[in-house]
PDB file of C-alpha atoms and ligand atoms in Angstrom:
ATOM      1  CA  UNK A 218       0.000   0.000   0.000  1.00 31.00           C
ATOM      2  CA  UNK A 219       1.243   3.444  -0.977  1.00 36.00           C
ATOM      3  CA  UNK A 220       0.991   5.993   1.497  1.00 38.00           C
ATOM      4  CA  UNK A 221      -2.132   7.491   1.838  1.00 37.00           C
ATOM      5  CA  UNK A 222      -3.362  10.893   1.577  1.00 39.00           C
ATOM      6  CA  UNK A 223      -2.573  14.685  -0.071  1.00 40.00           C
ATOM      7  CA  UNK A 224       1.335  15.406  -0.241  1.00 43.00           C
ATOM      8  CA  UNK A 225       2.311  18.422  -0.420  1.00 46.00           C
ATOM      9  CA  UNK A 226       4.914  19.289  -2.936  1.00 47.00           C
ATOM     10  CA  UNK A 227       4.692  22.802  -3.057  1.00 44.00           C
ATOM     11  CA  UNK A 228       2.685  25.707  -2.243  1.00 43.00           C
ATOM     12  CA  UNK A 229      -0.571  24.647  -3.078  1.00 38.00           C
ATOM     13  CA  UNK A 230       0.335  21.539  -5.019  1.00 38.00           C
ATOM     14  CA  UNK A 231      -1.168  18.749  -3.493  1.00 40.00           C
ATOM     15  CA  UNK A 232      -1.030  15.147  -4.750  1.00 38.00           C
ATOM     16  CA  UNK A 233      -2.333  12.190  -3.550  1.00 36.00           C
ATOM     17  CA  UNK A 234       0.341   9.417  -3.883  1.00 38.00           C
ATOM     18  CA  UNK A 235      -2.162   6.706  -4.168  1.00 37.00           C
ATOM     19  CA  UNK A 236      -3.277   7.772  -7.429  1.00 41.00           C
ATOM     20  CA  UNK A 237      -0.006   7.230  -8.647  1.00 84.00           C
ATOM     21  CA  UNK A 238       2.986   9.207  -9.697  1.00 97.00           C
ATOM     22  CA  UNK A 239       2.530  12.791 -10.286  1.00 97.00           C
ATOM     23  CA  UNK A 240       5.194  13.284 -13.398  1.00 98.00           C
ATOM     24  CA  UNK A 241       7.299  16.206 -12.857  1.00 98.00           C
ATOM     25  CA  UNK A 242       8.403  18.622 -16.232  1.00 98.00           C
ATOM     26  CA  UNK A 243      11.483  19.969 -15.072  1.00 98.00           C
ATOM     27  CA  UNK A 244      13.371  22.903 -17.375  1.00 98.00           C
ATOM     28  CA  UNK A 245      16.661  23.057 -16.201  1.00 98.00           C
ATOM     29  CA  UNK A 246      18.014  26.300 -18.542  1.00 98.00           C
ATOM     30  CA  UNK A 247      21.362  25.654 -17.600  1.00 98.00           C
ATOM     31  CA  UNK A 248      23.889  29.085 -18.310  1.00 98.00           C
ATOM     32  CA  UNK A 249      20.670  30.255 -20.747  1.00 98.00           C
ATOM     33  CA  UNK A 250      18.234  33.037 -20.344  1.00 93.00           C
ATOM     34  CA  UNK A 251      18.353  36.789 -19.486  1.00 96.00           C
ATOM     35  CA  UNK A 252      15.814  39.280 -18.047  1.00 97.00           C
ATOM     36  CA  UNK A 253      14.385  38.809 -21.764  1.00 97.00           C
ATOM     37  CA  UNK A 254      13.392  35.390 -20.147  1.00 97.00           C
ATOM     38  CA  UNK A 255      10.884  36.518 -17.265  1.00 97.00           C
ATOM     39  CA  UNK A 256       8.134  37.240 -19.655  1.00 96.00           C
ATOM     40  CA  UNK A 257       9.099  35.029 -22.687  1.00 96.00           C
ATOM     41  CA  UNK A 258       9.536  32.091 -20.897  1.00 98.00           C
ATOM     42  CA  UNK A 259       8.746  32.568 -17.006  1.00 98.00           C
ATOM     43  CA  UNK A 260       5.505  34.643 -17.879  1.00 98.00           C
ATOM     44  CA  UNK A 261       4.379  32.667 -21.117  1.00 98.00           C
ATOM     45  CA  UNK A 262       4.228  29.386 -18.900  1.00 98.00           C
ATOM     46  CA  UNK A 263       2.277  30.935 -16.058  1.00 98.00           C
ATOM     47  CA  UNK A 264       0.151  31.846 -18.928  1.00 97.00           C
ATOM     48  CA  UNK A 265       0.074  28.356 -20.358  1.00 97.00           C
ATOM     49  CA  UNK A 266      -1.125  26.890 -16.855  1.00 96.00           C
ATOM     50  CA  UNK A 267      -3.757  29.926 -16.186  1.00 96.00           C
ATOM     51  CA  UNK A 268      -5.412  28.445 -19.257  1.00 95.00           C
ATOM     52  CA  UNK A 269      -5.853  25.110 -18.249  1.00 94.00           C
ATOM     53  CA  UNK A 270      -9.698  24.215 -17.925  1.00 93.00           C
ATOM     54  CA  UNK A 271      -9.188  22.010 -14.903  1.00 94.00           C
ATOM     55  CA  UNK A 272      -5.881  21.569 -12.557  1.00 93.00           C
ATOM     56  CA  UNK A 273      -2.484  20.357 -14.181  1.00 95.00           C
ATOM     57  CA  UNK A 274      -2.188  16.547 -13.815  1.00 95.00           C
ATOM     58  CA  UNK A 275       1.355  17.308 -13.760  1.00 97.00           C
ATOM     59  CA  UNK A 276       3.925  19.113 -11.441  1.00 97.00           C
ATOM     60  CA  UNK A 277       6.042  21.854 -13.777  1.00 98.00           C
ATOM     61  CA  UNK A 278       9.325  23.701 -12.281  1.00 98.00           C
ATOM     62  CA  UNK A 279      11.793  26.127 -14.185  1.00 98.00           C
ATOM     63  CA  UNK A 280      15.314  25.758 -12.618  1.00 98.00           C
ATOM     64  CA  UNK A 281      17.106  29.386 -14.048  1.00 98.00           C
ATOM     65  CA  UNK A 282      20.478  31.014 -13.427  1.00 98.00           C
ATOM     66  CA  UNK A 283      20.921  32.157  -9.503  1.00 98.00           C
ATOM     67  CA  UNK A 284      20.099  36.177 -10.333  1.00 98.00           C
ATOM     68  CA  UNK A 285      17.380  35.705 -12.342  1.00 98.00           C
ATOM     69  CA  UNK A 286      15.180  33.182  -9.298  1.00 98.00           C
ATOM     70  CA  UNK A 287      13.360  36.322  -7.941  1.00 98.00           C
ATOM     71  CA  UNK A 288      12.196  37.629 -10.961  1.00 98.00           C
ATOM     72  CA  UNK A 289      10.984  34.057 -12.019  1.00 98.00           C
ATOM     73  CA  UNK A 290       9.641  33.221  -8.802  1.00 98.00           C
ATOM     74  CA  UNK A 291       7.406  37.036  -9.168  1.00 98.00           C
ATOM     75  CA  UNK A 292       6.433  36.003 -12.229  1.00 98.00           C
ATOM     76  CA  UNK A 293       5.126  32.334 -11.454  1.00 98.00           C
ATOM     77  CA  UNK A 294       3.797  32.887  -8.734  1.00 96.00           C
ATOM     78  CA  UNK A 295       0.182  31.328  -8.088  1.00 95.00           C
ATOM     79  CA  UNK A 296       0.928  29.715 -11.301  1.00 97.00           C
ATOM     80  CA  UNK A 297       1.320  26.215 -10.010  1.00 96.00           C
ATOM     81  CA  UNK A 298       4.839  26.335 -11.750  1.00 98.00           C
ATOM     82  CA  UNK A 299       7.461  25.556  -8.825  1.00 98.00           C
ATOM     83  CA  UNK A 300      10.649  27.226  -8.575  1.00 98.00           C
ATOM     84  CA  UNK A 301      13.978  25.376  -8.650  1.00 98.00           C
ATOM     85  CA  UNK A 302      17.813  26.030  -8.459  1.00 98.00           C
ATOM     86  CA  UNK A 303      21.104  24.075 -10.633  1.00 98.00           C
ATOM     87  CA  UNK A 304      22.876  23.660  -7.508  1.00 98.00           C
ATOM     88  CA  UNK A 305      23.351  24.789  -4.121  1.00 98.00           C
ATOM     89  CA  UNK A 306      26.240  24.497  -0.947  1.00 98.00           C
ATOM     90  CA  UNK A 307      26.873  21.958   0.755  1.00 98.00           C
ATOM     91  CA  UNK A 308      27.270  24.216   4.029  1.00 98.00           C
ATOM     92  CA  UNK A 309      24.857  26.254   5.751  1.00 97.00           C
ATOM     93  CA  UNK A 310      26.525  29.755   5.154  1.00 97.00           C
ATOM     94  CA  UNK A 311      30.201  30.711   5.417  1.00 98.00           C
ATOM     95  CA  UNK A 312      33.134  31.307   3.313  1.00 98.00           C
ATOM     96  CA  UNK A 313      32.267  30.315  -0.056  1.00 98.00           C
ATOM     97  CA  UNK A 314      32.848  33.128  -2.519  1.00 98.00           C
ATOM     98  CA  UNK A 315      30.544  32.446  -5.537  1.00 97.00           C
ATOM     99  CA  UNK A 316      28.515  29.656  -3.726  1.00 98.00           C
ATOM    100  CA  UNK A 317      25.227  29.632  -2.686  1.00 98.00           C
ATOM    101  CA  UNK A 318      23.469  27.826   0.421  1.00 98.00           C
ATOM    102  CA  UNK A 319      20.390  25.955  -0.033  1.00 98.00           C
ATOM    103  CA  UNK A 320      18.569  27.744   2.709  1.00 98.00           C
ATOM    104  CA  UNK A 321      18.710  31.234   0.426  1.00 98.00           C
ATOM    105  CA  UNK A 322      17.535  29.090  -2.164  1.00 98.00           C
ATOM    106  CA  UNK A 323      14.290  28.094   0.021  1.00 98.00           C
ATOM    107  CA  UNK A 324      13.715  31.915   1.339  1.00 98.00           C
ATOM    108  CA  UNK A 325      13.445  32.988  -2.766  1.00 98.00           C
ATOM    109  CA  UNK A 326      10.801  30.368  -3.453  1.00 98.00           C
ATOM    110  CA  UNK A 327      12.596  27.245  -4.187  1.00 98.00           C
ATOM    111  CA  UNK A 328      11.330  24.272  -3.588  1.00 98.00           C
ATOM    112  CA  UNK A 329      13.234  22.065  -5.752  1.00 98.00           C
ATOM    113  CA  UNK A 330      17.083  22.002  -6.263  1.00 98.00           C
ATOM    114  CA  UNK A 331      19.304  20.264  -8.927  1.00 99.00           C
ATOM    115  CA  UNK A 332      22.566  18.452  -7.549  1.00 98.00           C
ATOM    116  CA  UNK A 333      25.247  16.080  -9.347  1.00 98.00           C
ATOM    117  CA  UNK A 334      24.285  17.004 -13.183  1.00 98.00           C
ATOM    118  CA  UNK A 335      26.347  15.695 -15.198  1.00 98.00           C
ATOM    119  CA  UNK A 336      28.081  19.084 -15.919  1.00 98.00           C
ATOM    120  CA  UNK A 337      28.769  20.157 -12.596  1.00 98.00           C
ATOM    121  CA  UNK A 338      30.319  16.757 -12.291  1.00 98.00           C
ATOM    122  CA  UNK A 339      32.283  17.116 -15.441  1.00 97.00           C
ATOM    123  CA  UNK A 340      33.260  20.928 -15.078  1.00 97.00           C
ATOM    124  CA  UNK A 341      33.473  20.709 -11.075  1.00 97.00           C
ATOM    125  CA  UNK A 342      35.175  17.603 -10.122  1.00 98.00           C
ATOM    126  CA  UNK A 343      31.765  16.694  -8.059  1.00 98.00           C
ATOM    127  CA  UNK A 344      32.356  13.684  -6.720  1.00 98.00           C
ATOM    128  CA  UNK A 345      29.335  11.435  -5.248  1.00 98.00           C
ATOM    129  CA  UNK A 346      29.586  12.085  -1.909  1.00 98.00           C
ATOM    130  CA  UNK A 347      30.118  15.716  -2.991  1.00 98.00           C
ATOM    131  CA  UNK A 348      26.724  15.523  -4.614  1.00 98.00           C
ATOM    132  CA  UNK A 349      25.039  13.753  -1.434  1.00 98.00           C
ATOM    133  CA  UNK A 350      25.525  16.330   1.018  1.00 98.00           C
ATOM    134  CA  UNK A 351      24.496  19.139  -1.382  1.00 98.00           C
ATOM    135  CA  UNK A 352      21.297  17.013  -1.621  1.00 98.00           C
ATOM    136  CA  UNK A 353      21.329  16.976   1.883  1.00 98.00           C
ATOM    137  CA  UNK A 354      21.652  20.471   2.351  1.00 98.00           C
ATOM    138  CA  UNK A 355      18.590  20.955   0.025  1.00 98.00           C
ATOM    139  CA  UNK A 356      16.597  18.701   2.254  1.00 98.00           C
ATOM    140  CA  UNK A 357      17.199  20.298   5.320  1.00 98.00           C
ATOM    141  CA  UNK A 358      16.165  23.424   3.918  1.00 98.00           C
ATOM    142  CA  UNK A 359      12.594  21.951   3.341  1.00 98.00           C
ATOM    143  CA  UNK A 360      13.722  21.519  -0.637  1.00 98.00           C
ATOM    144  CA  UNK A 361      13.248  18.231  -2.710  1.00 98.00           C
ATOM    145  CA  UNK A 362      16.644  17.014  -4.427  1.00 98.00           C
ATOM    146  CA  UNK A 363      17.169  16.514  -7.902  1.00 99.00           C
ATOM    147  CA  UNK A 364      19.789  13.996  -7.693  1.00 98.00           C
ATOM    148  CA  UNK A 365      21.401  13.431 -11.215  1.00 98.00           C
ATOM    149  CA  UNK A 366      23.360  10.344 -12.266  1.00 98.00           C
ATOM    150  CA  UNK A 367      23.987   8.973 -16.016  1.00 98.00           C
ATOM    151  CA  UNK A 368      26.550   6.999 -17.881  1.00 98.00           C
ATOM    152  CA  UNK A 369      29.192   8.676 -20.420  1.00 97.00           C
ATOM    153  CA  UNK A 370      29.074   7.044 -24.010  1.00 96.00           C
ATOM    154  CA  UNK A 371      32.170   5.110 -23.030  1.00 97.00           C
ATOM    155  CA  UNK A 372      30.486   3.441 -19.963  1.00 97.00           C
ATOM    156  CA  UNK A 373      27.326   2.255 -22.031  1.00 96.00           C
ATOM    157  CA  UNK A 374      29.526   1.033 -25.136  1.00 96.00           C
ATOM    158  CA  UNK A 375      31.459  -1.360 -22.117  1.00 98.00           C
ATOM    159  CA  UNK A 376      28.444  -2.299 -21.020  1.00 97.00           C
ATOM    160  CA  UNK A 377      28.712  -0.679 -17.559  1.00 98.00           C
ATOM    161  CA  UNK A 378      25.482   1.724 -17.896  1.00 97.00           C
ATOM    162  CA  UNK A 379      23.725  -0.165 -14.893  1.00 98.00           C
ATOM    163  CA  UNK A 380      26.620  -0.715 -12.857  1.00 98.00           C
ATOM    164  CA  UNK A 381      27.553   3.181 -13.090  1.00 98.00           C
ATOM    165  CA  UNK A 382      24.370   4.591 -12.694  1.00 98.00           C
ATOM    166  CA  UNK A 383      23.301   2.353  -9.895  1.00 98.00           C
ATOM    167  CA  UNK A 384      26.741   3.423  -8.019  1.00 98.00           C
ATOM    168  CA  UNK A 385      25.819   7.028  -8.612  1.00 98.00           C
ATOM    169  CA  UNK A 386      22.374   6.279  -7.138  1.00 98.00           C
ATOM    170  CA  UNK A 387      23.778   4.652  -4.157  1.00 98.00           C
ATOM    171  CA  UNK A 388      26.689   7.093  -3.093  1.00 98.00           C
ATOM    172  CA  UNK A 389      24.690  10.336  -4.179  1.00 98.00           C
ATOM    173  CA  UNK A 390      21.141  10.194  -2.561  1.00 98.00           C
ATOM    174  CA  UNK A 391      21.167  11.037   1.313  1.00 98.00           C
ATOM    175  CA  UNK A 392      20.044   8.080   4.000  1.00 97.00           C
ATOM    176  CA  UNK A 393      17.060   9.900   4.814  1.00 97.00           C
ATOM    177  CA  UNK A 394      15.453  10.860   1.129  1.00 98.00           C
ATOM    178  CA  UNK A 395      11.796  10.611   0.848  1.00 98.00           C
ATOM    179  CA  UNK A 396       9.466  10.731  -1.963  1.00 98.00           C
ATOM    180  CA  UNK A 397       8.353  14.118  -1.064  1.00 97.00           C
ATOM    181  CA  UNK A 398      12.233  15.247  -0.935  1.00 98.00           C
ATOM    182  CA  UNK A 399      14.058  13.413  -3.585  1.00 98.00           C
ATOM    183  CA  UNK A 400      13.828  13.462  -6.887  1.00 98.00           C
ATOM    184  CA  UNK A 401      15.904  11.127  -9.081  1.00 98.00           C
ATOM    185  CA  UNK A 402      16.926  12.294 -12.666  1.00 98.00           C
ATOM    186  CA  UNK A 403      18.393   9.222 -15.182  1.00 98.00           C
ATOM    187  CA  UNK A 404      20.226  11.788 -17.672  1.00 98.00           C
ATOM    188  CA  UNK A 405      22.846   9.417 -20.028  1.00 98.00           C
ATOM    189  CA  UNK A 406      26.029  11.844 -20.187  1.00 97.00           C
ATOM    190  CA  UNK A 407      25.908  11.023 -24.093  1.00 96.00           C
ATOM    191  CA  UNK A 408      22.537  12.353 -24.515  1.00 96.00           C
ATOM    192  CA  UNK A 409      22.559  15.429 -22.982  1.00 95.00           C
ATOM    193  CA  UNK A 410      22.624  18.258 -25.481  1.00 94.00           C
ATOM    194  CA  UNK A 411      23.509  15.948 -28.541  1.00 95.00           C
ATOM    195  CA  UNK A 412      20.273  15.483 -30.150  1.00 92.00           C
ATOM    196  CA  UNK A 413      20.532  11.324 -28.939  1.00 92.00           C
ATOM    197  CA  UNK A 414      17.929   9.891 -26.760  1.00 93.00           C
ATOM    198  CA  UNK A 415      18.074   6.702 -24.700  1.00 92.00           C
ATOM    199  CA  UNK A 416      15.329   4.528 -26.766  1.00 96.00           C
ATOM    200  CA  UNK A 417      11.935   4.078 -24.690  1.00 97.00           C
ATOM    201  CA  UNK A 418      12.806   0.946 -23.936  1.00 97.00           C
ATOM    202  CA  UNK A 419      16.631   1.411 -22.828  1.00 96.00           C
ATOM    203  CA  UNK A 420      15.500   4.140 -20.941  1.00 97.00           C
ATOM    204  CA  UNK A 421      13.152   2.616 -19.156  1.00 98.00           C
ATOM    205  CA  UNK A 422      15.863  -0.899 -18.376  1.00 97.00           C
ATOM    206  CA  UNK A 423      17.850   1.932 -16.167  1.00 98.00           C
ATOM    207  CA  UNK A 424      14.807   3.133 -14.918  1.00 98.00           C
ATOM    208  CA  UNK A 425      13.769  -0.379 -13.326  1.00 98.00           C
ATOM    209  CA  UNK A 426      16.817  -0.884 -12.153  1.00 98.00           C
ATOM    210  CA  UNK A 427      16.737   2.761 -10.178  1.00 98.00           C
ATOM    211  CA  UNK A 428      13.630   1.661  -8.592  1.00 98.00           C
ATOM    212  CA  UNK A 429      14.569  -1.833  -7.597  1.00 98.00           C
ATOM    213  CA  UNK A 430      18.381  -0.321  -6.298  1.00 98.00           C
ATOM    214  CA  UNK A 431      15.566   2.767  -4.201  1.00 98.00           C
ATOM    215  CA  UNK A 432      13.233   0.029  -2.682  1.00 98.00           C
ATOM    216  CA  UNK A 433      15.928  -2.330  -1.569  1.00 97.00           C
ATOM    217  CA  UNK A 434      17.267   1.002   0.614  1.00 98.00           C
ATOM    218  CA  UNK A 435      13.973   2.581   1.399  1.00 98.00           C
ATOM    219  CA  UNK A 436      11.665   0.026   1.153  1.00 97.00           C
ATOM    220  CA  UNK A 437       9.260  -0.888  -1.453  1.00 96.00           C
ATOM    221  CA  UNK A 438       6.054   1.655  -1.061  1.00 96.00           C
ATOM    222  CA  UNK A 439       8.589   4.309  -0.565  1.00 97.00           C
ATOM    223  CA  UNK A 440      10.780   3.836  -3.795  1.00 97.00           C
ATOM    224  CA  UNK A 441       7.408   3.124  -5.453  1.00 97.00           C
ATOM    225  CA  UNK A 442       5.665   7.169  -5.076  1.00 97.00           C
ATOM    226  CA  UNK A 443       9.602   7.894  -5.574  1.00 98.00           C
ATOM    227  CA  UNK A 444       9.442   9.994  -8.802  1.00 98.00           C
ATOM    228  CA  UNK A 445      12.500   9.608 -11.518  1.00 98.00           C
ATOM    229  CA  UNK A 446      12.653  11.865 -14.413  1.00 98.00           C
ATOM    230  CA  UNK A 447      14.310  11.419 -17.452  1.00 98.00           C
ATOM    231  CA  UNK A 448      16.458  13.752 -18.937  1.00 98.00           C
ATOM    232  CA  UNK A 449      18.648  13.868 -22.557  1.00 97.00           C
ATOM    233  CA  UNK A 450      17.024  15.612 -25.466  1.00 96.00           C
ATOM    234  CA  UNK A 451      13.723  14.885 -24.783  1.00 97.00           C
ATOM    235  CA  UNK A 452      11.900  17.404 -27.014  1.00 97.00           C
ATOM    236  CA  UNK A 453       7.839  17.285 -27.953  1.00 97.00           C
ATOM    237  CA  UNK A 454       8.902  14.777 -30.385  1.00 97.00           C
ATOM    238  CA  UNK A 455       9.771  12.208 -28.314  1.00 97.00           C
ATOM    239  CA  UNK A 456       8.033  12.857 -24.796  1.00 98.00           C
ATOM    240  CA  UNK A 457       4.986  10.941 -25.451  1.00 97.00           C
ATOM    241  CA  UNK A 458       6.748   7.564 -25.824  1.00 97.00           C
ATOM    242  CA  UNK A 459       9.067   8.178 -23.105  1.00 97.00           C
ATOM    243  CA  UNK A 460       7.088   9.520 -20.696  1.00 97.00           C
ATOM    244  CA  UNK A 461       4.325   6.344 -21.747  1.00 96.00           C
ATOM    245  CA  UNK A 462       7.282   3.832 -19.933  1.00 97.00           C
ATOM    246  CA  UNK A 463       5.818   2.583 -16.702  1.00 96.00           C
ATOM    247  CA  UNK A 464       9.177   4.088 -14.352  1.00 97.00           C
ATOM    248  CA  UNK A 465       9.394   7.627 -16.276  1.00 98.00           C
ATOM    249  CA  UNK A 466       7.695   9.859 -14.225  1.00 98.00           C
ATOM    250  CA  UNK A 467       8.739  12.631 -15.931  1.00 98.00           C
ATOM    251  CA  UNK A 468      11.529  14.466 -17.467  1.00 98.00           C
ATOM    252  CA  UNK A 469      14.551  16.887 -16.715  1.00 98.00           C
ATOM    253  CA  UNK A 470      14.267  18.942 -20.020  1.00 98.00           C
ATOM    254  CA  UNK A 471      17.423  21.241 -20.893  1.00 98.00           C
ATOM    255  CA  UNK A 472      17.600  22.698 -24.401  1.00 97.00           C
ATOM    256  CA  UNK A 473      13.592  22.254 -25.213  1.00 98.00           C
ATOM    257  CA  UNK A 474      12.872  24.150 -22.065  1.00 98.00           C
ATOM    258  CA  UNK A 475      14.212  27.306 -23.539  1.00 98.00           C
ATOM    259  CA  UNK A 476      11.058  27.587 -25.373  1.00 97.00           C
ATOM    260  CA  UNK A 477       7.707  28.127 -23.824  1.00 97.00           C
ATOM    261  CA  UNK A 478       5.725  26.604 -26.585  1.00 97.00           C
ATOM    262  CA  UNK A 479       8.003  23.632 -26.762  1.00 98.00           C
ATOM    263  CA  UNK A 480       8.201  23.032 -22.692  1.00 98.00           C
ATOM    264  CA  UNK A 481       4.569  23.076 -22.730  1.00 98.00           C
ATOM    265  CA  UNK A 482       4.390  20.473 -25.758  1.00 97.00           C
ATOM    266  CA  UNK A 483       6.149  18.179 -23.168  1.00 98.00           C
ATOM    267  CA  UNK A 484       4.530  19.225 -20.055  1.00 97.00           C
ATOM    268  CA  UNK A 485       1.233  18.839 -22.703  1.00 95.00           C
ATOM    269  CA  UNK A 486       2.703  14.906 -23.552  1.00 96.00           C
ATOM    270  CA  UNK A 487       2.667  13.879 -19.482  1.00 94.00           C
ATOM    271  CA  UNK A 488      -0.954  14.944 -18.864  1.00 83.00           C
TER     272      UNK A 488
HETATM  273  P1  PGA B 560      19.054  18.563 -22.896  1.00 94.96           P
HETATM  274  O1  PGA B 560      19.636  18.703 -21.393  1.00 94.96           O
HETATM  275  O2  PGA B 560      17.580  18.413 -22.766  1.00 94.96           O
HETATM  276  O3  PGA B 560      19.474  19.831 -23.569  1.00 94.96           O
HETATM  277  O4  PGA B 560      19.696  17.353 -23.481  1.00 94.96           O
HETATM  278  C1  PGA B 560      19.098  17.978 -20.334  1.00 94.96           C
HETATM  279  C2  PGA B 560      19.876  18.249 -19.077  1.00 94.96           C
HETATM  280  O5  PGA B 560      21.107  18.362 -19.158  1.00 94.96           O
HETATM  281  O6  PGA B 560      19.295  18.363 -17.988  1.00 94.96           O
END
């Protein structure tokens, strides 16, 4: 039996995990958008959910650059469209020129932060256990992680995929994760940005083997409202068919989330 009753994922998103899994639409727009973005992107999806006829069947979030979260967060708010962050500290506050703590992050709105993508663990040297306590941090800040993990070309071709990704999944997600505050996003390193997409059906192989790695450490009803998102040139092309596989509960959308019209598509393909 799944847990019963409304979770709250959000201001004023509730969700009843015995329906199943909510999917999640994530845009994560990366070093991309300027002020230009509030209204083109932030404001045009606000607009896209005010227009729904009945509530969104689906939980959206737009993960921008640091400066630009309050001037998203004004402009989605009420929306239904959650804010998120690319990253945050490990530490509380402190000496960390540059950095920023998760608990900032949760006073602008946040409720949703992504740790361990692929490029901050390419470009940063983020190690797993690097990437665990940042989700941590989130947590304790009253955020849900986005914990990342994905095989490189190389990895897949030597037939390691599994053994990498499950790895990843064990060394990056914190002890104490919970559906309502961890998020798990399969993005293959070789996808990302490239225009390649895991088929449905490989997709979905890591997928399984995510879930089955979640329940045997946080037990079966747990790992089962536990939502994992797919991410690697998914576009309004192919949504429908991956989104359709029984453990994609949604997507981690980079490039196609630039575009309003195209996000929605997506968001438009999970409902
Ligand atoms: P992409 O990026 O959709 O542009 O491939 C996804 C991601 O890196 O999160």
């Amino acid at each position: 039996m799944l847990e019963e009753g409304p979770v709250d994922f959000g201001e004023g998103v509730e969700h009843n995990m015995t329906d199943g899994r909510r999917p999640l639409i994530a845009g994560n727009w990366k070093m991309n958008g300027g002020l230009d973005a509030v209204d083109d992107l932030a404001g045009a999806l606000a607009g896209h959910m005010a227009s729904l006829a009945a509530a969104p069947v689906f939980d959206m979030a737009v993960c921008p650059p640091f400066p630009l979260l309050p001037m998203i967060g004004a402009a989605i708010e009420e929306s239904g469209v959650l804010l998120g962050a690319q990253d945050c500290h490990a530490a509380a506050k402190g000496a960390h020129t540059g950095d920023t703590s998760a608990g900032l992050l949760a006073e602008l709105g946040c409720r949703l932060v992504i740790v361990g993508h692929s490029e901050r663990r390419t470009d940063h040297d983020e190690t797993d256990d690097l990437v665990r306590v940042k989700a941590e941090a989130a947590q304790a800040a009253g955020m849900a992680a986005i914990v990342c993990v994905g095989e490189t070309e190389a990895e897949r071709d030597a037939g390691r995929a599994l053994e990498v990704v499950i790895g990843q999944v064990a060394n990056s997600i914190p002890a104490a994760s919970t559906a309502e505050t961890l998020v798990v996003a399969y993005e293959p390193v070789w996808a990302i940005g490239t225009g390649k997409t895991a088929t449905p059906d490989d997709a979905q192989e890591v997928h399984g083997a995510i879930r089955t790695a979640l329940a045997e450490r946080f037990g079966g009803n747990a790992a089962a409202a536990m939502r994992i998102l797919y991410g690697g040139s998914m576009k309004p092309g192919n949504a429908a068919e991956l989104l359709a596989k029984p453990d994609i509960d949604g997507g981690l959308i980079g490039g196609a989330s630039l575009q309003a019209d195209d996000f929605w598509a997506i968001a438009q393909a999970a409902g």
